[in-house]
mmCIF file of C-alpha atoms (C1' of nucleotides) in Angstrom:
data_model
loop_
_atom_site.group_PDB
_atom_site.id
_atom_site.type_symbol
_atom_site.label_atom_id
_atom_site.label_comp_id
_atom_site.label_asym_id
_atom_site.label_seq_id
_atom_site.Cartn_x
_atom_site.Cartn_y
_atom_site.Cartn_z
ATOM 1 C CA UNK N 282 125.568 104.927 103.418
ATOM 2 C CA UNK N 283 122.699 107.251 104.912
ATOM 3 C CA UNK N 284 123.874 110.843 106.185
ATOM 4 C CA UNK N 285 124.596 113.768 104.467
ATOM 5 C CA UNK N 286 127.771 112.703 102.871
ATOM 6 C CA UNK N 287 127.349 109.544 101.390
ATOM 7 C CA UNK N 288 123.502 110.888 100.114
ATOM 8 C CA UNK N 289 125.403 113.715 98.429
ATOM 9 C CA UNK N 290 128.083 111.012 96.206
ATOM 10 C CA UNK N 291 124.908 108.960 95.739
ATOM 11 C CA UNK N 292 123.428 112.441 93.966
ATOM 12 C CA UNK N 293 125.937 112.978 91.829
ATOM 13 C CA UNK N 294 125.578 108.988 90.524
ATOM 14 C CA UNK N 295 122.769 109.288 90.091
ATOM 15 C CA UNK N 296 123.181 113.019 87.721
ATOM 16 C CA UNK N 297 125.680 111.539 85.791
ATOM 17 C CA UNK N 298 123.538 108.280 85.503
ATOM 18 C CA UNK N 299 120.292 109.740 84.857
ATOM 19 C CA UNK N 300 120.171 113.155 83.723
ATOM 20 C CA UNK N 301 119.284 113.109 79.996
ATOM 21 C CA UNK N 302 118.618 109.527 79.675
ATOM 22 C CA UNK N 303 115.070 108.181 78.696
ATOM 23 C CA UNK N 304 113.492 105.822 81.234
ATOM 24 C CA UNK N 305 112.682 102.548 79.089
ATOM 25 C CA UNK N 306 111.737 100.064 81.895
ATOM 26 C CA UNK N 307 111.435 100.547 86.096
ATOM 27 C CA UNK N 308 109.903 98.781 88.448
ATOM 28 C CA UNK N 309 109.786 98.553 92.539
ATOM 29 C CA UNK N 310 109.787 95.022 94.119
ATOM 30 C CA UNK N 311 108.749 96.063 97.678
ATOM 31 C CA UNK N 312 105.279 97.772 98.687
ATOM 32 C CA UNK N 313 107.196 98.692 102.050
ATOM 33 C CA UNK N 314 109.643 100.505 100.842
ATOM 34 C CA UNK N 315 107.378 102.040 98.236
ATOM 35 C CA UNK N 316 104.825 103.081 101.081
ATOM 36 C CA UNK N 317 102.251 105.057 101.078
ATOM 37 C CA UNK N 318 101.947 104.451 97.355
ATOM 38 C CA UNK N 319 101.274 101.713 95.331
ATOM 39 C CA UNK N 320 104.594 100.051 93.723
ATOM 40 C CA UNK N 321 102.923 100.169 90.493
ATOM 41 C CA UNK N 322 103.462 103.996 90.944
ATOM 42 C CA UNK N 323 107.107 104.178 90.632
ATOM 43 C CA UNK N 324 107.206 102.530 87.136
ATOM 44 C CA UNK N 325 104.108 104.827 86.395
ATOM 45 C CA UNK N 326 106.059 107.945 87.364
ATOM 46 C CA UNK N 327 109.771 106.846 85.383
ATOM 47 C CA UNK N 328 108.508 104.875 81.961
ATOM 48 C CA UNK N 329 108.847 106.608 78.780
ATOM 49 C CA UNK N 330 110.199 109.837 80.576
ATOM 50 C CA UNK N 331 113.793 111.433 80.814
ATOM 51 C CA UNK N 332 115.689 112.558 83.587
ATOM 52 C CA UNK N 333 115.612 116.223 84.181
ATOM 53 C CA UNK N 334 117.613 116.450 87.562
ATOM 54 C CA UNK N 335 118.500 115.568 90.954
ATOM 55 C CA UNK N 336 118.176 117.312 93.842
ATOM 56 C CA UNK N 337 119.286 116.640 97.552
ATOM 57 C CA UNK N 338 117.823 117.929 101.188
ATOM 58 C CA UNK N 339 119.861 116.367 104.252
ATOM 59 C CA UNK N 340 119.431 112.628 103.786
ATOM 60 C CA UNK N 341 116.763 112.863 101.068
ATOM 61 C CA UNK N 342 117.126 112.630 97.151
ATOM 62 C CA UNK N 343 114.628 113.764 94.887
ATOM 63 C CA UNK N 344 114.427 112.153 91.321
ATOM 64 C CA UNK N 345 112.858 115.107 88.687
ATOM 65 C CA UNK N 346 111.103 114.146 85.572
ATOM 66 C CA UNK N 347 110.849 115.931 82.403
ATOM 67 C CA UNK N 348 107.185 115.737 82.984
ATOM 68 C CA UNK N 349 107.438 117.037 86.816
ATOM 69 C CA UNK N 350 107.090 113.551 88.064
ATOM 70 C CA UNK N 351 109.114 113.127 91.324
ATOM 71 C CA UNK N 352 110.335 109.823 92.808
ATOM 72 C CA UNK N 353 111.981 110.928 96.549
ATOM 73 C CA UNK N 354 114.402 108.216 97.385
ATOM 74 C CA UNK N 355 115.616 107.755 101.048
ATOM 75 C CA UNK N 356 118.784 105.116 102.121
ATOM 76 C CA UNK N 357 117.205 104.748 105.893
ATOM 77 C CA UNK N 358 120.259 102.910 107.418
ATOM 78 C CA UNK N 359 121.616 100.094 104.258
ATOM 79 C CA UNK N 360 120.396 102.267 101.072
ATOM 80 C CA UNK N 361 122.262 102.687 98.016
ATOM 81 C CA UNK N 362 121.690 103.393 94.472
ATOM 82 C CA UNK N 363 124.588 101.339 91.759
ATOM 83 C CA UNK N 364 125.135 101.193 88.428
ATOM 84 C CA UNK N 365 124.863 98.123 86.409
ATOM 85 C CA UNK N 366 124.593 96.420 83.447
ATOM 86 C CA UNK N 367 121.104 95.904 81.814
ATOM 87 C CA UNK N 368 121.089 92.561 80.961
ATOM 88 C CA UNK N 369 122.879 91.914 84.711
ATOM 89 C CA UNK N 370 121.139 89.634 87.151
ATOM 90 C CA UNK N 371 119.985 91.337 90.433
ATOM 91 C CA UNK N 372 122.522 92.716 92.633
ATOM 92 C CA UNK N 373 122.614 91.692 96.382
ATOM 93 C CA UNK N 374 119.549 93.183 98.385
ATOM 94 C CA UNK N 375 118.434 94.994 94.970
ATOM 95 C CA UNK N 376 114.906 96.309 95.639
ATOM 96 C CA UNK N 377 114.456 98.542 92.708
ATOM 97 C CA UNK N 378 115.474 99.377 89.546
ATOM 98 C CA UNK N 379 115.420 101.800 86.562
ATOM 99 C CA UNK N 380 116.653 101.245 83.538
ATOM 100 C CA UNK N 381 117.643 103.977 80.622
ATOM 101 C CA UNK N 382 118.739 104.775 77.077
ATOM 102 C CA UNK N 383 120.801 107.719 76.052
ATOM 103 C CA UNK N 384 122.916 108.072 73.462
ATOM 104 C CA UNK N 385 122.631 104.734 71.645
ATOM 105 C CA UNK N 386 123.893 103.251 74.807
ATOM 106 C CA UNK N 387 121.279 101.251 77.514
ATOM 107 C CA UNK N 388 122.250 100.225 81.548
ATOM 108 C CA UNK N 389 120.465 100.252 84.413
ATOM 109 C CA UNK N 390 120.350 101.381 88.046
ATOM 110 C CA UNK N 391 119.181 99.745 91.082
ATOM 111 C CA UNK N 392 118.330 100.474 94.417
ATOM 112 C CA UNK N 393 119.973 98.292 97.023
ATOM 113 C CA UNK N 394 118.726 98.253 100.762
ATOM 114 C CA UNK N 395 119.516 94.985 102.810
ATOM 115 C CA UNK N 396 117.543 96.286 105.873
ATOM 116 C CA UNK N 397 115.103 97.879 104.069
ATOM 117 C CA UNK N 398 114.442 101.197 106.147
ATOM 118 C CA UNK N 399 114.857 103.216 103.090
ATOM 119 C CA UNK N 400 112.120 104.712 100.984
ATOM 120 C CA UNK N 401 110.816 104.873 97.634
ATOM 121 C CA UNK N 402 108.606 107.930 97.135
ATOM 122 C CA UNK N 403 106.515 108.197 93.689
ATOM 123 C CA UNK N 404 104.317 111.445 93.846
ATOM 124 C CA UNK N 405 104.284 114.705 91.589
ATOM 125 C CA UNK N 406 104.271 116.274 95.033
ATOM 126 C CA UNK N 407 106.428 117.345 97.655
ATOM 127 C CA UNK N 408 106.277 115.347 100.564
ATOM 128 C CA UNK N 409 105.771 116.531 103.954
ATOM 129 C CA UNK N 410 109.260 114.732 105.196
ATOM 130 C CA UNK N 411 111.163 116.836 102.391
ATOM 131 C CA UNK N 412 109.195 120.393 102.804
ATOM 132 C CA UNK N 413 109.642 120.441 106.894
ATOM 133 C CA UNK N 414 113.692 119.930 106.290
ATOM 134 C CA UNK N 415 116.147 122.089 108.101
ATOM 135 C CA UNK N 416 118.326 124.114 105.622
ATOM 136 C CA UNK N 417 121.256 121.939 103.984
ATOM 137 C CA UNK N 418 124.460 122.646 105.789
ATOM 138 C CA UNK N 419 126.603 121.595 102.357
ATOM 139 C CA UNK N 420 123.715 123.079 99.861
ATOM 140 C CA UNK N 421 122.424 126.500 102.062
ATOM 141 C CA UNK N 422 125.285 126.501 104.240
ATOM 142 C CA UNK N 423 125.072 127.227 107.960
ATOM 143 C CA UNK N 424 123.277 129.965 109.746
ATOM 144 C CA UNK N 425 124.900 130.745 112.660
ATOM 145 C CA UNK N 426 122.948 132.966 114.167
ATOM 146 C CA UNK N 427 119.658 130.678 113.378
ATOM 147 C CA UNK N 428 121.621 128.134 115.340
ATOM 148 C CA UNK N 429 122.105 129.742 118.592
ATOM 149 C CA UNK N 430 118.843 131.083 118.635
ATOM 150 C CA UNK N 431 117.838 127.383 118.489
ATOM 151 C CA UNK N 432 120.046 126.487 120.491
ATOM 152 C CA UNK N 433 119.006 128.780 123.451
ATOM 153 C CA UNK N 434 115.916 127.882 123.128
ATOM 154 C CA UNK N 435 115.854 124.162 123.786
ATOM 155 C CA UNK N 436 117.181 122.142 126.954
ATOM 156 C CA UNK N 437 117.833 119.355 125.073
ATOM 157 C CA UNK N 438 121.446 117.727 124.264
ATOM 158 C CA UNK N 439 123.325 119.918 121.907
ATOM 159 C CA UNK N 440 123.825 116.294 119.880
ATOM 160 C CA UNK N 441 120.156 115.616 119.974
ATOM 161 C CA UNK N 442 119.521 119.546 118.267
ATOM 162 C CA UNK N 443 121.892 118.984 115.595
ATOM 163 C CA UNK N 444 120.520 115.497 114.624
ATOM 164 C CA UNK N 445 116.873 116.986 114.539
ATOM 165 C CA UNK N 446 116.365 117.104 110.208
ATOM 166 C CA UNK N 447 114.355 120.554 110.884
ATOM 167 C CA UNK N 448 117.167 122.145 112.377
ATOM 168 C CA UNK N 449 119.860 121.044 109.987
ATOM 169 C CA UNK N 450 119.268 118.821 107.196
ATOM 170 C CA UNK N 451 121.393 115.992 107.011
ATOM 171 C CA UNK N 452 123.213 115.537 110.193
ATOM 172 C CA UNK N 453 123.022 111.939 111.610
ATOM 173 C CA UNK N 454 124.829 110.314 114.693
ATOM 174 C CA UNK N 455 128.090 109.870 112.836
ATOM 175 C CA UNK N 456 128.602 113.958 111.829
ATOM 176 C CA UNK N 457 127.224 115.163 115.320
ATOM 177 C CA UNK N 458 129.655 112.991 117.222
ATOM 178 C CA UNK N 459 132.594 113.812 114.916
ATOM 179 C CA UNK N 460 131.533 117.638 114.879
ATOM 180 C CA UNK N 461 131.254 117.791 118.179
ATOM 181 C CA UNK N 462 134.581 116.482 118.696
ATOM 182 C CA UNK N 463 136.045 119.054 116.189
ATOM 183 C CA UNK N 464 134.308 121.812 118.270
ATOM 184 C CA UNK N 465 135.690 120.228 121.664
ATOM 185 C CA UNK N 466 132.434 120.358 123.313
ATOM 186 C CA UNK N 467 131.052 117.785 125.514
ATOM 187 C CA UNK N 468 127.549 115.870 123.661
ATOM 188 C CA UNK N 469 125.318 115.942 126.230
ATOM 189 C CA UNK N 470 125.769 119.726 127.342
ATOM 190 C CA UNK N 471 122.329 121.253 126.982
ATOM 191 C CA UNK N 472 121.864 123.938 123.724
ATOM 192 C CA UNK N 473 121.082 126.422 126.667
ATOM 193 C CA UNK N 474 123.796 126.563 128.127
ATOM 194 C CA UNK N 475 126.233 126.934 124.904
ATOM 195 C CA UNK N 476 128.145 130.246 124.459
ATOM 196 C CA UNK N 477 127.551 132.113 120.726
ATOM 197 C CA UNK N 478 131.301 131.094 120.199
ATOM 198 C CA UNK N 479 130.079 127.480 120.410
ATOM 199 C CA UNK N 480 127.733 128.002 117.444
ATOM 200 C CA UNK N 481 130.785 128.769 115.427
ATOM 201 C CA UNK N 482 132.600 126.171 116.463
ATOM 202 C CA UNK N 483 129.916 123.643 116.100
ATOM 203 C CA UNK N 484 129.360 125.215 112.406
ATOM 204 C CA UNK N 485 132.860 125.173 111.743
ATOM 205 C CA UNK N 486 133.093 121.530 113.135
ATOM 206 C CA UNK N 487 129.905 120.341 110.870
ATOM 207 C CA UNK N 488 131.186 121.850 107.602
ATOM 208 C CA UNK N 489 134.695 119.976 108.446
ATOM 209 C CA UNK N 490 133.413 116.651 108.903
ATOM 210 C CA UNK N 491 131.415 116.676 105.858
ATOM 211 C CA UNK N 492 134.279 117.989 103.683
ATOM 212 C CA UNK N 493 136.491 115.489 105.137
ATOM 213 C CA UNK N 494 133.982 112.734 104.491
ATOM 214 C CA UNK N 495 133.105 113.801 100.821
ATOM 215 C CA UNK N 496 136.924 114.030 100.242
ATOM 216 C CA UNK N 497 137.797 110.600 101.454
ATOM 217 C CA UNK N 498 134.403 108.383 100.810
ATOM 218 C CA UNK N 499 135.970 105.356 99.675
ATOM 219 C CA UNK N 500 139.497 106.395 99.510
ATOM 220 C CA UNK N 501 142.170 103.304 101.179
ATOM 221 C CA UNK N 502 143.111 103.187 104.068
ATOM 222 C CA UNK N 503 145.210 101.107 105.777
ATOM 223 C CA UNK N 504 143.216 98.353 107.803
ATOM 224 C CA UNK N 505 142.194 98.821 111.516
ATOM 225 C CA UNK N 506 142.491 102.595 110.716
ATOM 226 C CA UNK N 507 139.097 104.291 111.043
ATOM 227 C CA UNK N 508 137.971 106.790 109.048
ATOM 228 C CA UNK N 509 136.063 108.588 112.019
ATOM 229 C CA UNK N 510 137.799 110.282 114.821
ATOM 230 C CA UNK N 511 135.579 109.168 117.625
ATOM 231 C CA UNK N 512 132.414 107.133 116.080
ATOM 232 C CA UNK N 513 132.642 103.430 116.779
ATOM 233 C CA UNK N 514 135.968 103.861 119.053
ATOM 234 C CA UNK N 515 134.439 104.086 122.285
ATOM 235 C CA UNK N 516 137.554 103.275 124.642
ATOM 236 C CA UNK N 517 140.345 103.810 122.361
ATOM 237 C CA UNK N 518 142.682 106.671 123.301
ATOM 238 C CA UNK N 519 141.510 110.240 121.893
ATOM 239 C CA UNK N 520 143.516 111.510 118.515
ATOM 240 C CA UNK N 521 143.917 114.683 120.082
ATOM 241 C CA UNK N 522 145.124 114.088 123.533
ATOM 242 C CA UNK N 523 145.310 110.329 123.859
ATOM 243 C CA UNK N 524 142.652 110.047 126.711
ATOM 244 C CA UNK N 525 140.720 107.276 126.232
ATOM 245 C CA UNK N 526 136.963 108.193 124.629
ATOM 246 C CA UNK N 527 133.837 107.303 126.680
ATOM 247 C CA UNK N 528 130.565 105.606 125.169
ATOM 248 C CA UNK N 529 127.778 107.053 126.194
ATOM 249 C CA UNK N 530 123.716 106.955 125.088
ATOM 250 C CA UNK N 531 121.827 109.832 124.230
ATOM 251 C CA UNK N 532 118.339 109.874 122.970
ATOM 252 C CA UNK N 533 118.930 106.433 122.400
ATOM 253 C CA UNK N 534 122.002 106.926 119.650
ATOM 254 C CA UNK N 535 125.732 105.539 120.904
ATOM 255 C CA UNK N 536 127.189 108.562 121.508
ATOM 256 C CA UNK N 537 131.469 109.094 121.834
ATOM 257 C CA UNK N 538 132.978 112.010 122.867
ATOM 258 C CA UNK N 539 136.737 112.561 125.103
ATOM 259 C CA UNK N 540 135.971 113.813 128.577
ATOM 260 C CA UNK N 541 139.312 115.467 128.375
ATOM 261 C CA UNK N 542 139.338 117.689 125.996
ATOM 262 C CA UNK N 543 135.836 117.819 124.895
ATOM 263 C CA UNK N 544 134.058 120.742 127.492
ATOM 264 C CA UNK N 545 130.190 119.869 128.852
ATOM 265 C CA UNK N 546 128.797 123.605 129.405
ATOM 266 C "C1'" DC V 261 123.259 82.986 120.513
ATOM 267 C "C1'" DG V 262 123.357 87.930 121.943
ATOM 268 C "C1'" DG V 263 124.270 92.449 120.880
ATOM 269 C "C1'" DC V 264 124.771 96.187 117.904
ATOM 270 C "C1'" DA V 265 123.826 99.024 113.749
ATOM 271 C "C1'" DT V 266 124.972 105.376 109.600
ATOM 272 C "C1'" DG V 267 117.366 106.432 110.398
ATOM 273 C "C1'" DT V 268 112.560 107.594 111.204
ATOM 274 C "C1'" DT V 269 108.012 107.176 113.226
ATOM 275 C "C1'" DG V 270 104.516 106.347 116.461
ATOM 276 C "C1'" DC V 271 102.883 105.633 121.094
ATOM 277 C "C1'" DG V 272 102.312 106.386 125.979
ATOM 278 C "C1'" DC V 273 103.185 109.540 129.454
ATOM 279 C "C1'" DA V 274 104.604 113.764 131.886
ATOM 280 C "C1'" DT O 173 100.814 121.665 122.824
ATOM 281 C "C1'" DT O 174 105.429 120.112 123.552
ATOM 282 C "C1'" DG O 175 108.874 117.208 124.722
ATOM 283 C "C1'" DC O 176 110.929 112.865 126.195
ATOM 284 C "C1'" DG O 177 111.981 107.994 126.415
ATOM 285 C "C1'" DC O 178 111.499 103.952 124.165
ATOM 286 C "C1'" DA O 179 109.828 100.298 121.189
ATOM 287 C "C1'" DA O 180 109.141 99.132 116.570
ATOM 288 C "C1'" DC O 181 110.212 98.685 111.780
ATOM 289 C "C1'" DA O 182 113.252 94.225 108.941
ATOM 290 C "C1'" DT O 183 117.698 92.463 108.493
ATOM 291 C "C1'" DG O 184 122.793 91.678 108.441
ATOM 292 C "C1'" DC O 185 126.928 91.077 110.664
ATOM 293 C "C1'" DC O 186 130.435 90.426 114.272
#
DNA sequence: CGGCATGTTGCGCA
DNA sequence: TTGCGCAACATGCC
């Protein structure tokens, strides 16, 4: 559930969910996930309180009480906020919950994390992992210009730039090896040696993938069919020109791109 | 059983 | 100071 995408569905939820509703119990089962603050903190922050909003950077949400009480919430790789009924037993892997009032009518919400890389951030704060973000490619849209400059500066893999949160907020292995498919450019070619016209296309090729996964999220499809066009189908023939994709590592992420029709500057 | 996983951080080293 | 590679974090699933 974690990049840019599936954080953004999880936002709205959690707006519809929360916004306006009065906080009447909460509590946080896990002191990991909770870290550096003491669980006791997140009920603290949400009892007795309404909702006043909720924001998204990249990967990160941020919870807003009426009071100015923030609670940031981050999926790490299993996260995932659900709805459910008040009086319902715990859901599978559920480490948190909240549950509200409004209207005459009660539920709850729960955060579920099986692996448990996620966090659970109580402070009336900003934290330092949400103030050093990258702009929001969906939110602030993309800066082209900003990204060549960055790009030309750095001799790193153009899919290890775009996967760094304080160059673009948001973008995890999944969108940088579908955008850089889109763009037809080759992972591991160095953000030196791009052209300005790759910026564009890498732009272009971001704001793509994440419309096509907000538009689709859970939508059927027909099994065996992925939703990606080259994530997770290392050695399957390419969608564009039927060559078959090569599976590569780079700073330690799988990495899938077509050495046909993808170009390594 | 082994291998892999959508993310981030911290450590050792160049 | 900066950057890089890699292990670690805790756990499920194929």
């Amino acid at each position: 559930m974690p990049e840019l995408p599936d954080v953004e569905v999880a936002r709205r939820h959690l707006k519809r969910w929360l916004v306006g509703a009065t906080v009447t119990a909460a509590r946080c089962g896990d002191a990991y996930l909770a870290r550096p603050g003491p669980v006791s903190r997140f009920a603290r922050t949400f009892v007795g309180r309404s909702v006043a909003g909720v924001a998204r950077k990249g990967k990160w949400l941020r919870l807003e009480l009426e009071d100015g009480g923030k609670v940031f919430s981050h999926h790490g790789m299993t996260g995932d906020w659900v709805r459910l009924p008040v009086d319902a037993g715990p859901a599978r892997f559920e480490r948190a919950r909240i549950d509200v009032a409004r209207g005459g009518k009660a539920w709850s919400v729960r955060y579920v994390d099986a692996r448990r890389f996620g966090r659970l951030v109580a402070t009336s704060d900003d934290i330092d992992e949400w103030t050093e973000l990258g702009p929001d490619p969906l939110a602030d849209g993309i800066d082209v210009p900003r990204l060549s400059r960055l790009f030309a500066q750095s001799r790193r893999s153009v899919k290890e730039i775009l996967m760094d949160q304080r160059v673009l907020a948001g973008v995890g292995n999944i969108l940088a090896n579908e955008a850089l498919w889109i763009a037809r450019l080759d992972p591991r070619s160095t953000g030196e040696a791009l052209l300005a016209k790759d910026a564009r296309a890498i732009a272009r090729g971001l704001q793509a993938a994440i419309r096509k996964e907000l538009g689709e999220g859970t939508a059927y499809r027909s099994s065996g069919e992925s939703r990606f066009h080259v994530y997770g189908r290392g050695g399957k023939p390419c969608p564009r020109c039927g060559h078959e994709l090569t599976s590569t590592t780079l700073g330690g992420r799988s990495t899938v791109h077509c050495p046909r029709c993808q170009i390594r500057r």
